[in-house]
PDB file of C-alpha atoms in Angstrom:
ATOM      1  CA  MET A  21      42.116  68.406  49.515  1.00  0.00           C
ATOM      2  CA  ARG A  22      41.410  64.807  48.602  1.00  0.00           C
ATOM      3  CA  HIS A  23      40.438  62.311  51.172  1.00  0.00           C
ATOM      4  CA  ALA A  24      41.876  58.794  51.026  1.00  0.00           C
ATOM      5  CA  LEU A  25      38.463  57.114  51.443  1.00  0.00           C
ATOM      6  CA  HIS A  26      36.924  58.875  48.416  1.00  0.00           C
ATOM      7  CA  PRO A  27      39.146  58.451  45.393  1.00  0.00           C
ATOM      8  CA  THR A  28      38.419  60.697  42.454  1.00  0.00           C
ATOM      9  CA  GLY A  29      38.360  57.845  39.877  1.00  0.00           C
ATOM     10  CA  ARG A  30      35.237  55.703  39.627  1.00  0.00           C
ATOM     11  CA  ALA A  31      35.714  51.938  39.975  1.00  0.00           C
ATOM     12  CA  PHE A  32      34.083  49.842  37.247  1.00  0.00           C
ATOM     13  CA  GLY A  33      32.610  46.357  37.614  1.00  0.00           C
ATOM     14  CA  PHE A  34      30.084  44.561  39.762  1.00  0.00           C
ATOM     15  CA  THR A  35      30.035  44.144  43.463  1.00  0.00           C
ATOM     16  CA  LEU A  36      29.599  40.705  44.932  1.00  0.00           C
ATOM     17  CA  ILE A  37      26.111  41.581  46.164  1.00  0.00           C
ATOM     18  CA  GLU A  38      24.993  42.665  42.676  1.00  0.00           C
ATOM     19  CA  LEU A  39      26.342  39.443  41.223  1.00  0.00           C
ATOM     20  CA  MET A  40      24.549  37.341  43.858  1.00  0.00           C
ATOM     21  CA  ILE A  41      21.260  39.123  43.141  1.00  0.00           C
ATOM     22  CA  VAL A  42      21.580  38.331  39.433  1.00  0.00           C
ATOM     23  CA  VAL A  43      22.375  34.677  40.192  1.00  0.00           C
ATOM     24  CA  ALA A  44      19.345  34.454  42.500  1.00  0.00           C
ATOM     25  CA  VAL A  45      17.023  35.941  39.859  1.00  0.00           C
ATOM     26  CA  VAL A  46      18.335  33.549  37.200  1.00  0.00           C
ATOM     27  CA  ALA A  47      17.863  30.595  39.570  1.00  0.00           C
ATOM     28  CA  VAL A  48      14.235  31.568  40.274  1.00  0.00           C
ATOM     29  CA  LEU A  49      13.503  31.967  36.557  1.00  0.00           C
ATOM     30  CA  ALA A  50      15.092  28.604  35.765  1.00  0.00           C
ATOM     31  CA  THR A  51      13.101  26.912  38.536  1.00  0.00           C
ATOM     32  CA  VAL A  52       9.872  28.234  37.058  1.00  0.00           C
ATOM     33  CA  ALA A  53      10.742  27.704  33.373  1.00  0.00           C
ATOM     34  CA  TYR A  54      12.266  24.201  33.450  1.00  0.00           C
ATOM     35  CA  PRO A  55       9.078  22.267  34.375  1.00  0.00           C
ATOM     36  CA  ALA A  56       7.151  24.142  31.681  1.00  0.00           C
ATOM     37  CA  PHE A  57       9.877  23.269  29.188  1.00  0.00           C
ATOM     38  CA  GLN A  58       9.769  19.583  30.163  1.00  0.00           C
ATOM     39  CA  ASP A  59       5.984  19.563  29.792  1.00  0.00           C
ATOM     40  CA  SER A  60       6.292  21.042  26.299  1.00  0.00           C
ATOM     41  CA  VAL A  61       8.833  18.385  25.320  1.00  0.00           C
ATOM     42  CA  ARG A  62       6.540  15.597  26.568  1.00  0.00           C
ATOM     43  CA  LYS A  63       3.627  17.114  24.684  1.00  0.00           C
ATOM     44  CA  GLY A  64       5.739  17.189  21.524  1.00  0.00           C
ATOM     45  CA  ARG A  65       6.691  13.531  21.949  1.00  0.00           C
ATOM     46  CA  ARG A  66       3.019  12.564  21.986  1.00  0.00           C
ATOM     47  CA  ALA A  67       3.154  13.191  18.241  1.00  0.00           C
ATOM     48  CA  ASP A  68       5.263  10.021  18.084  1.00  0.00           C
ATOM     49  CA  ALA A  69       2.360   7.978  19.495  1.00  0.00           C
ATOM     50  CA  ILE A  70      -0.099   9.671  17.168  1.00  0.00           C
ATOM     51  CA  ALA A  71       2.111   8.909  14.158  1.00  0.00           C
ATOM     52  CA  GLY A  72       2.372   5.256  15.199  1.00  0.00           C
ATOM     53  CA  LEU A  73      -1.368   4.921  15.713  1.00  0.00           C
ATOM     54  CA  ASN A  74      -2.065   6.650  12.388  1.00  0.00           C
ATOM     55  CA  ARG A  75       0.212   4.143  10.672  1.00  0.00           C
ATOM     56  CA  LEU A  76      -1.660   1.272  12.329  1.00  0.00           C
ATOM     57  CA  GLN A  77      -4.976   2.782  11.245  1.00  0.00           C
ATOM     58  CA  GLN A  78      -3.814   2.900   7.636  1.00  0.00           C
ATOM     59  CA  LEU A  79      -2.651  -0.704   7.821  1.00  0.00           C
ATOM     60  CA  GLN A  80      -5.976  -1.726   9.374  1.00  0.00           C
ATOM     61  CA  GLU A  81      -7.828  -0.201   6.443  1.00  0.00           C
ATOM     62  CA  ARG A  82      -5.564  -2.088   4.023  1.00  0.00           C
ATOM     63  CA  VAL A  83      -6.328  -5.335   5.854  1.00  0.00           C
ATOM     64  CA  ARG A  84     -10.062  -4.576   5.887  1.00  0.00           C
ATOM     65  CA  GLY A  85      -9.948  -3.917   2.141  1.00  0.00           C
ATOM     66  CA  GLN A  86      -8.595  -7.424   1.553  1.00  0.00           C
ATOM     67  CA  PHE A  87     -10.416  -9.407   4.263  1.00  0.00           C
ATOM     68  CA  PRO A  88     -13.853  -9.208   5.906  1.00  0.00           C
ATOM     69  CA  VAL A  89     -12.380  -8.316   9.337  1.00  0.00           C
ATOM     70  CA  TYR A  90      -9.739  -6.015  10.791  1.00  0.00           C
ATOM     71  CA  ALA A  91      -6.409  -7.462  11.949  1.00  0.00           C
ATOM     72  CA  ALA A  92      -6.539  -8.743  15.537  1.00  0.00           C
ATOM     73  CA  ALA A  93      -2.789  -8.368  16.179  1.00  0.00           C
ATOM     74  CA  VAL A  94       0.024  -6.128  15.017  1.00  0.00           C
ATOM     75  CA  ALA A  95       2.021  -9.153  13.881  1.00  0.00           C
ATOM     76  CA  SER A  96      -0.725 -10.162  11.405  1.00  0.00           C
ATOM     77  CA  MET A  97      -0.552  -6.865   9.506  1.00  0.00           C
ATOM     78  CA  PRO A  98       1.105  -6.592   6.087  1.00  0.00           C
ATOM     79  CA  GLY A  99       4.772  -5.671   5.888  1.00  0.00           C
ATOM     80  CA  PRO A 100       7.098  -5.463   8.859  1.00  0.00           C
ATOM     81  CA  PRO A 101       4.964  -5.289  11.994  1.00  0.00           C
ATOM     82  CA  PRO A 102       5.073  -1.777  13.511  1.00  0.00           C
ATOM     83  CA  ALA A 103       5.150  -2.798  17.178  1.00  0.00           C
ATOM     84  CA  THR A 104       6.681   0.526  18.252  1.00  0.00           C
ATOM     85  CA  SER A 105       6.164   4.146  17.331  1.00  0.00           C
ATOM     86  CA  PRO A 106       8.576   5.741  14.837  1.00  0.00           C
ATOM     87  CA  GLU A 107      10.779   7.324  17.535  1.00  0.00           C
ATOM     88  CA  LEU A 108      10.470   4.277  19.848  1.00  0.00           C
ATOM     89  CA  HIS A 109       8.807   6.160  22.711  1.00  0.00           C
ATOM     90  CA  TYR A 110       5.615   4.066  22.591  1.00  0.00           C
ATOM     91  CA  ASP A 111       4.691   0.391  22.247  1.00  0.00           C
ATOM     92  CA  LEU A 112       1.760  -0.153  19.884  1.00  0.00           C
ATOM     93  CA  ALA A 113      -0.881  -2.851  20.256  1.00  0.00           C
ATOM     94  CA  ILE A 114      -4.267  -3.884  18.906  1.00  0.00           C
ATOM     95  CA  ASP A 115      -6.506  -4.602  21.876  1.00  0.00           C
ATOM     96  CA  ASN A 116      -9.629  -5.689  20.050  1.00  0.00           C
ATOM     97  CA  ALA A 117     -10.710  -6.120  16.423  1.00  0.00           C
ATOM     98  CA  ASN A 118     -13.643  -7.563  14.519  1.00  0.00           C
ATOM     99  CA  ALA A 119     -15.557  -6.887  11.298  1.00  0.00           C
ATOM    100  CA  ASN A 120     -17.043  -3.625  12.612  1.00  0.00           C
ATOM    101  CA  GLY A 121     -14.062  -1.949  14.261  1.00  0.00           C
ATOM    102  CA  TYR A 122     -10.942  -2.080  16.357  1.00  0.00           C
ATOM    103  CA  THR A 123      -9.276  -0.643  19.442  1.00  0.00           C
ATOM    104  CA  MET A 124      -5.559   0.216  19.382  1.00  0.00           C
ATOM    105  CA  THR A 125      -3.316   1.671  22.059  1.00  0.00           C
ATOM    106  CA  ALA A 126       0.051   3.337  22.321  1.00  0.00           C
ATOM    107  CA  VAL A 127       1.656   2.848  25.737  1.00  0.00           C
ATOM    108  CA  ALA A 128       4.705   4.861  26.781  1.00  0.00           C
ATOM    109  CA  ASN A 129       7.765   2.639  26.914  1.00  0.00           C
ATOM    110  CA  ALA A 130       9.168   2.300  30.457  1.00  0.00           C
ATOM    111  CA  THR A 131      12.695   3.083  29.206  1.00  0.00           C
ATOM    112  CA  SER A 132      11.580   6.243  27.415  1.00  0.00           C
ATOM    113  CA  PRO A 133      11.505   9.670  29.079  1.00  0.00           C
ATOM    114  CA  GLN A 134       7.901   9.796  27.866  1.00  0.00           C
ATOM    115  CA  PHE A 135       7.000   7.337  30.637  1.00  0.00           C
ATOM    116  CA  LYS A 136       6.977  10.341  32.998  1.00  0.00           C
ATOM    117  CA  ASP A 137       4.022  11.782  31.063  1.00  0.00           C
ATOM    118  CA  THR A 138       1.648  10.328  33.646  1.00  0.00           C
ATOM    119  CA  PRO A 139      -1.578  12.088  32.552  1.00  0.00           C
ATOM    120  CA  CYS A 140      -1.177  10.739  29.001  1.00  0.00           C
ATOM    121  CA  ARG A 141       0.853   7.578  29.452  1.00  0.00           C
ATOM    122  CA  ARG A 142      -1.514   5.512  27.292  1.00  0.00           C
ATOM    123  CA  LEU A 143      -3.316   6.784  24.185  1.00  0.00           C
ATOM    124  CA  ARG A 144      -6.165   4.884  22.536  1.00  0.00           C
ATOM    125  CA  VAL A 145      -7.918   4.976  19.160  1.00  0.00           C
ATOM    126  CA  GLN A 146     -11.216   3.185  18.867  1.00  0.00           C
ATOM    127  CA  MET A 147     -13.108   2.728  15.619  1.00  0.00           C
ATOM    128  CA  ALA A 148     -16.626   1.349  15.873  1.00  0.00           C
ATOM    129  CA  GLY A 149     -19.110   1.416  13.025  1.00  0.00           C
ATOM    130  CA  GLY A 150     -17.222   4.122  11.151  1.00  0.00           C
ATOM    131  CA  THR A 151     -16.875   6.455  14.149  1.00  0.00           C
ATOM    132  CA  ILE A 152     -13.394   7.105  15.531  1.00  0.00           C
ATOM    133  CA  THR A 153     -12.977   7.966  19.210  1.00  0.00           C
ATOM    134  CA  TYR A 154      -9.729   9.236  20.732  1.00  0.00           C
ATOM    135  CA  SER A 155      -9.086   8.728  24.429  1.00  0.00           C
ATOM    136  CA  SER A 156      -6.278   8.442  26.938  1.00  0.00           C
ATOM    137  CA  PHE A 157      -5.484   6.751  30.229  1.00  0.00           C
ATOM    138  CA  ASN A 158      -3.411   8.198  33.030  1.00  0.00           C
ATOM    139  CA  ALA A 159      -0.976   6.178  35.148  1.00  0.00           C
ATOM    140  CA  ALA A 160      -3.796   5.075  37.485  1.00  0.00           C
ATOM    141  CA  GLY A 161      -5.833   3.707  34.550  1.00  0.00           C
ATOM    142  CA  ASP A 162      -8.520   6.402  34.564  1.00  0.00           C
ATOM    143  CA  VAL A 163      -9.909   6.980  31.067  1.00  0.00           C
ATOM    144  CA  ASP A 164     -10.527  10.397  29.513  1.00  0.00           C
ATOM    145  CA  ALA A 165     -12.770  10.029  26.451  1.00  0.00           C
ATOM    146  CA  THR A 166     -14.034  13.613  26.378  1.00  0.00           C
ATOM    147  CA  ASN A 167     -13.638  15.900  23.378  1.00  0.00           C
ATOM    148  CA  ALA A 168     -11.576  18.215  25.574  1.00  0.00           C
ATOM    149  CA  ASN A 169      -8.960  15.496  26.116  1.00  0.00           C
ATOM    150  CA  ARG A 170      -5.659  17.372  26.430  1.00  0.00           C
ATOM    151  CA  CYS A 171      -3.585  14.396  25.298  1.00  0.00           C
ATOM    152  CA  TRP A 172      -4.888  14.566  21.730  1.00  0.00           C
ATOM    153  CA  PRO A 173      -4.314  17.775  19.747  1.00  0.00           C
ATOM    154  CA  ARG A 174      -7.371  19.094  17.979  1.00  0.00           C
TER     155      ARG A 174
END
């Protein structure tokens, strides 16, 4: 005899509780993964600053080959002045220049999503007497000039 509460056919599908468990697991994974993803995107955009500073370095060497000093401003460089990085995430500037070297910075543009990269908001290249030093400044202005600087890929 068959009982009405136990049908012989098996029901297929998911119960509401199973579905809610899956949604909760996906939400936890997304909460953990999204900040790591954003950090990776910011790290990738730092290549934009590096490309801009590399371009300025090449132009500085062209200027130095023609004149006895390095260019003191971006506007005085040959060709169209590269005041921003190629993807427009950073503003480029020459802070100091003389016959022996220069200091250039790439500062994250306030309208760019890269501005949220607070540990590496400002990247600096300094050339003095033939030695190049790479450093960075966080949002508070603290400098990191160590070789283990995480803002510059090695």
